[in-house]
PDB file of C-alpha atoms in Angstrom:
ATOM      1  CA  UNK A1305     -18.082 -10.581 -14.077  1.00  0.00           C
ATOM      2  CA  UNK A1306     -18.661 -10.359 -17.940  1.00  0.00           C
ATOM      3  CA  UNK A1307     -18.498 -14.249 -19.272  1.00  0.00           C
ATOM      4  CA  UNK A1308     -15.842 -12.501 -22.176  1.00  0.00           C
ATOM      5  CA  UNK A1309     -13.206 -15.169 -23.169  1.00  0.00           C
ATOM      6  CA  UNK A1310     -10.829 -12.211 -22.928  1.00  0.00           C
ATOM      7  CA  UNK A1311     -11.806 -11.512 -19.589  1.00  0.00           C
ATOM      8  CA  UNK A1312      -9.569 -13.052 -16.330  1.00  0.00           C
ATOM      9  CA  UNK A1313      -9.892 -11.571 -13.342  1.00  0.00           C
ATOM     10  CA  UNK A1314      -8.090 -10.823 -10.131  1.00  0.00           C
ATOM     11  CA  UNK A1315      -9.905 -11.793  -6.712  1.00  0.00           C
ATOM     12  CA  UNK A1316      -9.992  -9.599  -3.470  1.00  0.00           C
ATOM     13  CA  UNK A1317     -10.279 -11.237  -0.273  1.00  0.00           C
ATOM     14  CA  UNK A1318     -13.615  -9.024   0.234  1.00  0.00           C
ATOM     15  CA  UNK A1319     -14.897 -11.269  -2.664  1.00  0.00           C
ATOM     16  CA  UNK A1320     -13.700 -14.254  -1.969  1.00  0.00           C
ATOM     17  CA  UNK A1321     -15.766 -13.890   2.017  1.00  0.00           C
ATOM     18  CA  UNK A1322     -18.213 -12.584   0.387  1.00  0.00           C
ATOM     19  CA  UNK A1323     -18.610 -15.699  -1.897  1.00  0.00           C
ATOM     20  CA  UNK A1324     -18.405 -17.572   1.271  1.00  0.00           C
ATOM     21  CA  UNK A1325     -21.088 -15.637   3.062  1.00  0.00           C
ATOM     22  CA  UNK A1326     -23.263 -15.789   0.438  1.00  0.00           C
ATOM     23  CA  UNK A1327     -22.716 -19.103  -1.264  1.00  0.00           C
ATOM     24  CA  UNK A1328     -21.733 -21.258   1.891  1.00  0.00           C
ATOM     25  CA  UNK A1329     -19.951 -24.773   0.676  1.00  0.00           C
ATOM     26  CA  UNK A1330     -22.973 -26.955   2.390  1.00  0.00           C
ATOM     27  CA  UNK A1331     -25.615 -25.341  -0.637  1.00  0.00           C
ATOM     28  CA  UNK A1332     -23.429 -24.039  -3.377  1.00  0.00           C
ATOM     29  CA  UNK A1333     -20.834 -26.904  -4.141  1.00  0.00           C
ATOM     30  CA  UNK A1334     -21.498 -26.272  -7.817  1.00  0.00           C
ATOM     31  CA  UNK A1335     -20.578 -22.708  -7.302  1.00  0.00           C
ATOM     32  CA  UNK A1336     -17.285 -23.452  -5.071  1.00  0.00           C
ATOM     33  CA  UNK A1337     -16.591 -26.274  -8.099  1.00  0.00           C
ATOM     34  CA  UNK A1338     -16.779 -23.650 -10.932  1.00  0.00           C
ATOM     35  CA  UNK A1339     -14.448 -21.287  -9.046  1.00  0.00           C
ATOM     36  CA  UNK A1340     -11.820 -23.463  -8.119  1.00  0.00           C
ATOM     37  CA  UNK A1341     -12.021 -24.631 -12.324  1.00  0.00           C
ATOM     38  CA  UNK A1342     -11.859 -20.937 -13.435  1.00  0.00           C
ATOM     39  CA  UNK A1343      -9.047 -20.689 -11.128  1.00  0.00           C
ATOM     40  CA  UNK A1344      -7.584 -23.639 -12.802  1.00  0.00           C
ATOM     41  CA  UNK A1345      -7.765 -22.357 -16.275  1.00  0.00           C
ATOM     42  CA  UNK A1346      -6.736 -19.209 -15.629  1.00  0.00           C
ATOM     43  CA  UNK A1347      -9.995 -17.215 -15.901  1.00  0.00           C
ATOM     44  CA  UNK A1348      -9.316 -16.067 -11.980  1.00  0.00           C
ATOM     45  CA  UNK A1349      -6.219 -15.527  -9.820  1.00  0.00           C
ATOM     46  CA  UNK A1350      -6.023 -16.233  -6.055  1.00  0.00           C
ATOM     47  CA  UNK A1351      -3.038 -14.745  -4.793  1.00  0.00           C
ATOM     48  CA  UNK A1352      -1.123 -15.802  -2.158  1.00  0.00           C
ATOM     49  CA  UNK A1353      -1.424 -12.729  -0.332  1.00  0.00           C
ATOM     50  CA  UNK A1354      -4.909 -12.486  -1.012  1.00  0.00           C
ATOM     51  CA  UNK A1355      -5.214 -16.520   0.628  1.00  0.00           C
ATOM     52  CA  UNK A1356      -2.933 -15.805   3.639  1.00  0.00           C
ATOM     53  CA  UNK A1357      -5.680 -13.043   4.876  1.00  0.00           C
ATOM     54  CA  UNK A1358      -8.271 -15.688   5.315  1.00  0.00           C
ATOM     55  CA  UNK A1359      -6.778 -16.711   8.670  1.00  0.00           C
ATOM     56  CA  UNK A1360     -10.472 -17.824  10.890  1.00  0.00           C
ATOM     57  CA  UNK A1361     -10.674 -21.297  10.760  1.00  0.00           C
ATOM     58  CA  UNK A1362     -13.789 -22.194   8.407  1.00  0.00           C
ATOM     59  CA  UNK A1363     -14.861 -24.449   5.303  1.00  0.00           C
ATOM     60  CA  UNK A1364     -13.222 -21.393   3.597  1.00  0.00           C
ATOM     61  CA  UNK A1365      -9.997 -21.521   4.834  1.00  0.00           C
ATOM     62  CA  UNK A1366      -9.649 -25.047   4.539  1.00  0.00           C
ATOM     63  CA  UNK A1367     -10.734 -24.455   0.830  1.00  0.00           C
ATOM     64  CA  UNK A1368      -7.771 -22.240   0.322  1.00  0.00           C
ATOM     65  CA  UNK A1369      -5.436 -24.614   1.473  1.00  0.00           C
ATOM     66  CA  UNK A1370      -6.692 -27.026  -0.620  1.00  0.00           C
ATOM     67  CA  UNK A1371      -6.195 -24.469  -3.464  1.00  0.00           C
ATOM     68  CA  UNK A1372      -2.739 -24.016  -2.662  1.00  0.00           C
ATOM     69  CA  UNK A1373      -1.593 -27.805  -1.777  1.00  0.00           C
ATOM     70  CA  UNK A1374      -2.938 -27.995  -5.543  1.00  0.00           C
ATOM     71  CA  UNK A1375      -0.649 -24.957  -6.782  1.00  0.00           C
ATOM     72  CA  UNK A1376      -3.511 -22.811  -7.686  1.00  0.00           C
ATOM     73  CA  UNK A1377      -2.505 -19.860  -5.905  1.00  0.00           C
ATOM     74  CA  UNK A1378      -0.310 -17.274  -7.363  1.00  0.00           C
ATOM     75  CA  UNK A1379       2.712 -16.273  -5.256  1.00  0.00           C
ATOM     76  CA  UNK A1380       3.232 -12.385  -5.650  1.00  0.00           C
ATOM     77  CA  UNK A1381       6.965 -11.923  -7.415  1.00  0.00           C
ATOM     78  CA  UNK A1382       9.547  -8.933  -7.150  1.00  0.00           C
ATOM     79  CA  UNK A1383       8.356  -7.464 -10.083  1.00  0.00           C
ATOM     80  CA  UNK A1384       4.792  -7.077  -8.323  1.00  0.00           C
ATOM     81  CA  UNK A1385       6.024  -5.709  -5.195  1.00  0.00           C
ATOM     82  CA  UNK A1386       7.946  -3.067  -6.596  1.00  0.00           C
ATOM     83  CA  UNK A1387       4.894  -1.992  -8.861  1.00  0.00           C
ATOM     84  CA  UNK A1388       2.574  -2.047  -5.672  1.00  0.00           C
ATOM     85  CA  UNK A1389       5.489  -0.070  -3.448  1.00  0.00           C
ATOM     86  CA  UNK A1390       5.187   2.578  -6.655  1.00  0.00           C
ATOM     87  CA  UNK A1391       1.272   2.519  -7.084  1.00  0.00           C
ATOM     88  CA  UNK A1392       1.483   3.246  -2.890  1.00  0.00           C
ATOM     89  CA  UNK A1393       3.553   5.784  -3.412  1.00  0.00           C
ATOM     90  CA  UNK A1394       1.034   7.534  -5.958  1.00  0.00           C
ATOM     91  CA  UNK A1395      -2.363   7.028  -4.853  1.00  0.00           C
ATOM     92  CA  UNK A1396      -1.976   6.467  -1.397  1.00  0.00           C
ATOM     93  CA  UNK A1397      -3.541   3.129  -0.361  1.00  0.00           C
ATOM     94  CA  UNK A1398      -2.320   1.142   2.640  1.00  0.00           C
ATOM     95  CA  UNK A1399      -2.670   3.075   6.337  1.00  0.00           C
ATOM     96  CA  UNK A1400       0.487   3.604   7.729  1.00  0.00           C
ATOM     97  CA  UNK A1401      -0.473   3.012  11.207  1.00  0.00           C
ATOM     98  CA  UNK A1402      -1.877  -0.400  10.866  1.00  0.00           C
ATOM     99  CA  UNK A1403      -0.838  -1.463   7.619  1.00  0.00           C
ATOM    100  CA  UNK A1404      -4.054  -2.612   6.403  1.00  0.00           C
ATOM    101  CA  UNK A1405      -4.810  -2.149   2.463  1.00  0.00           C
ATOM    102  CA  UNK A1406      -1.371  -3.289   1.431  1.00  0.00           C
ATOM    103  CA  UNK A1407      -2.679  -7.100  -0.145  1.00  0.00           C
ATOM    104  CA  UNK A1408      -4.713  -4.102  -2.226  1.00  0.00           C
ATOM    105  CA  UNK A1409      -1.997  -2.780  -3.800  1.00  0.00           C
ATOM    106  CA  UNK A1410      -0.621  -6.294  -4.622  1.00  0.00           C
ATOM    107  CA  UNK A1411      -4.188  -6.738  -6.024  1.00  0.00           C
ATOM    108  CA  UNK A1412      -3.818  -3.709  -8.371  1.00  0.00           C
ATOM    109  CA  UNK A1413       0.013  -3.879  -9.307  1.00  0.00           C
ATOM    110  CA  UNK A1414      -0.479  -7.404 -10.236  1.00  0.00           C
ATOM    111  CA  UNK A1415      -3.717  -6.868 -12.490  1.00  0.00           C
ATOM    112  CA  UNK A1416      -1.742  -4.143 -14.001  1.00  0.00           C
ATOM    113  CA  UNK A1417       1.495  -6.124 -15.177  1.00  0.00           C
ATOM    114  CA  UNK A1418      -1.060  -9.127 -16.026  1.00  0.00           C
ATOM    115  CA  UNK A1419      -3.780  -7.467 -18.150  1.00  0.00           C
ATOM    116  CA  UNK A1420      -6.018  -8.647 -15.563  1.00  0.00           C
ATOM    117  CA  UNK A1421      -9.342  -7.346 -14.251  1.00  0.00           C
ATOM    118  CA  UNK A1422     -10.214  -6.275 -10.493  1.00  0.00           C
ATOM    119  CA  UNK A1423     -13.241  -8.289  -8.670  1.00  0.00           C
ATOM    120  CA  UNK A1424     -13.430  -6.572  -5.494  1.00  0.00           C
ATOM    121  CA  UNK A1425     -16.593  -5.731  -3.475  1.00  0.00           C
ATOM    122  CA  UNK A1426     -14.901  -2.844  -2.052  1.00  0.00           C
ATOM    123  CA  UNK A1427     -16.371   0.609  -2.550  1.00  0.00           C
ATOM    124  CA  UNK A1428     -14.713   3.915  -3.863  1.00  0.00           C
ATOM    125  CA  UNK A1429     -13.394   6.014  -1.184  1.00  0.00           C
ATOM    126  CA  UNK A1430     -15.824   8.706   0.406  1.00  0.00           C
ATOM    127  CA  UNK A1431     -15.352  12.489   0.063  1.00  0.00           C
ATOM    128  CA  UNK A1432     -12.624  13.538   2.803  1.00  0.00           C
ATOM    129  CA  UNK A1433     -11.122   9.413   2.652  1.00  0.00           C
ATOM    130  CA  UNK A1434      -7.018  10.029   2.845  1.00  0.00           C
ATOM    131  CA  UNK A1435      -6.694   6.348   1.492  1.00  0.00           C
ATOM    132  CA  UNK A1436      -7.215   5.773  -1.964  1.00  0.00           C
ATOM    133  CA  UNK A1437      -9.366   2.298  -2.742  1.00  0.00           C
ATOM    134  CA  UNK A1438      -8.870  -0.260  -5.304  1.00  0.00           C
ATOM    135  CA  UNK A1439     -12.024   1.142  -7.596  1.00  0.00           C
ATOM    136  CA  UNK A1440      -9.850   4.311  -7.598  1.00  0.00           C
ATOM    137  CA  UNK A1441      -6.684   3.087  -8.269  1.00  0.00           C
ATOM    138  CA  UNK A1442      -8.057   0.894 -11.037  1.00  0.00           C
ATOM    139  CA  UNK A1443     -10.145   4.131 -11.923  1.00  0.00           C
ATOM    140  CA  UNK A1444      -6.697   6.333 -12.533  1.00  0.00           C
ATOM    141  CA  UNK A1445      -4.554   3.469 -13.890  1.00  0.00           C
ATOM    142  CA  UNK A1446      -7.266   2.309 -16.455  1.00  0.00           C
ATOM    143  CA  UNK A1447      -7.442  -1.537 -15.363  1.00  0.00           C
ATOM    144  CA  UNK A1448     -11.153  -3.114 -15.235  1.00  0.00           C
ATOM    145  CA  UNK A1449     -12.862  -3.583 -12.347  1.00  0.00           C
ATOM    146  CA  UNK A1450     -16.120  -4.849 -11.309  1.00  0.00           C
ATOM    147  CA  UNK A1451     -18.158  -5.454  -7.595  1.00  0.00           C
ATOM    148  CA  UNK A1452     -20.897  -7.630  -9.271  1.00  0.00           C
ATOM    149  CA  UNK A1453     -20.013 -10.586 -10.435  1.00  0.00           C
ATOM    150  CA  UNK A1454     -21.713 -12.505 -13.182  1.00  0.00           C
ATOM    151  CA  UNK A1455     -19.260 -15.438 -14.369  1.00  0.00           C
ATOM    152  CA  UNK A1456     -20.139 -18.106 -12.339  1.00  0.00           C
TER     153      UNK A1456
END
């Protein structure tokens, strides 16, 4: 992520594991601090949707819950929902059969109506992919995305 005072950005729960995989709590507190501050002032946004998929109990989760308990998680509105069910219906993202990919399209629908950025580790779809990934989307609706952060 670009250290830009213009630049907030949207986390995936891909990024958010991926923080926790690769800067566990017990070494990086200073890390986990930073995040929850640029959380705070608005420089990142943890959805709710995006907290409810960490579900394993783990230093993570209970970091979530902290987040929320301290109303720094962003609950998803109508407005939202109604953008992701139209993004869906354009660039087909969540699999019908399991459901999985639908938090993405929150993801994307909410950067959209909030001139936010995308942090997501995930990758752009492969030639022959039906499902349409949030580099993609984000691609063909013009909001900024990144897999690498740099911010904190």
């Amino acid at each position: 992520m670009n250290n830009s005072n213009s630049d907030r950005y949207i986390i995936d729960t891909d990024a958010l594991v991926g923080f926790y995989t690769w800067q566990p709590f017990e070494h990086s507190r200073n890390f986990w601090s930073k995040l929850e501050t640029a959380i705070r002032e608005g420089k990142v946004v943890l959805l709710d949707v995006v907290a409810d998929e960490i579900t394993y109990e783990s230093p993570l989760k209970t970091w979530v819950e902290r987040q929320k308990r301290n109303g720094l998680v962003t609950r998803i509105n109508d407005e939202a929902r109604e953008k992701a069910v139209e993004i869906n219906n354009q660039y087909k993202m969540i699999d019908e059969e399991t459901g999985n990919s639908q938090t993405d399209t929150y993801i994307v629908a909410y950067a959209s109506l909030n001139n936010l950025k995308v942090f997501s580790r995930e990758a752009p779809r492969k030639p022959g992919d039906d499902l349409y990934k949030i580099p993609d989307v984000c691609e063909e609706l013009g909001i900024g995305h990144t897999r690498s952060p740099k911010y904190f």
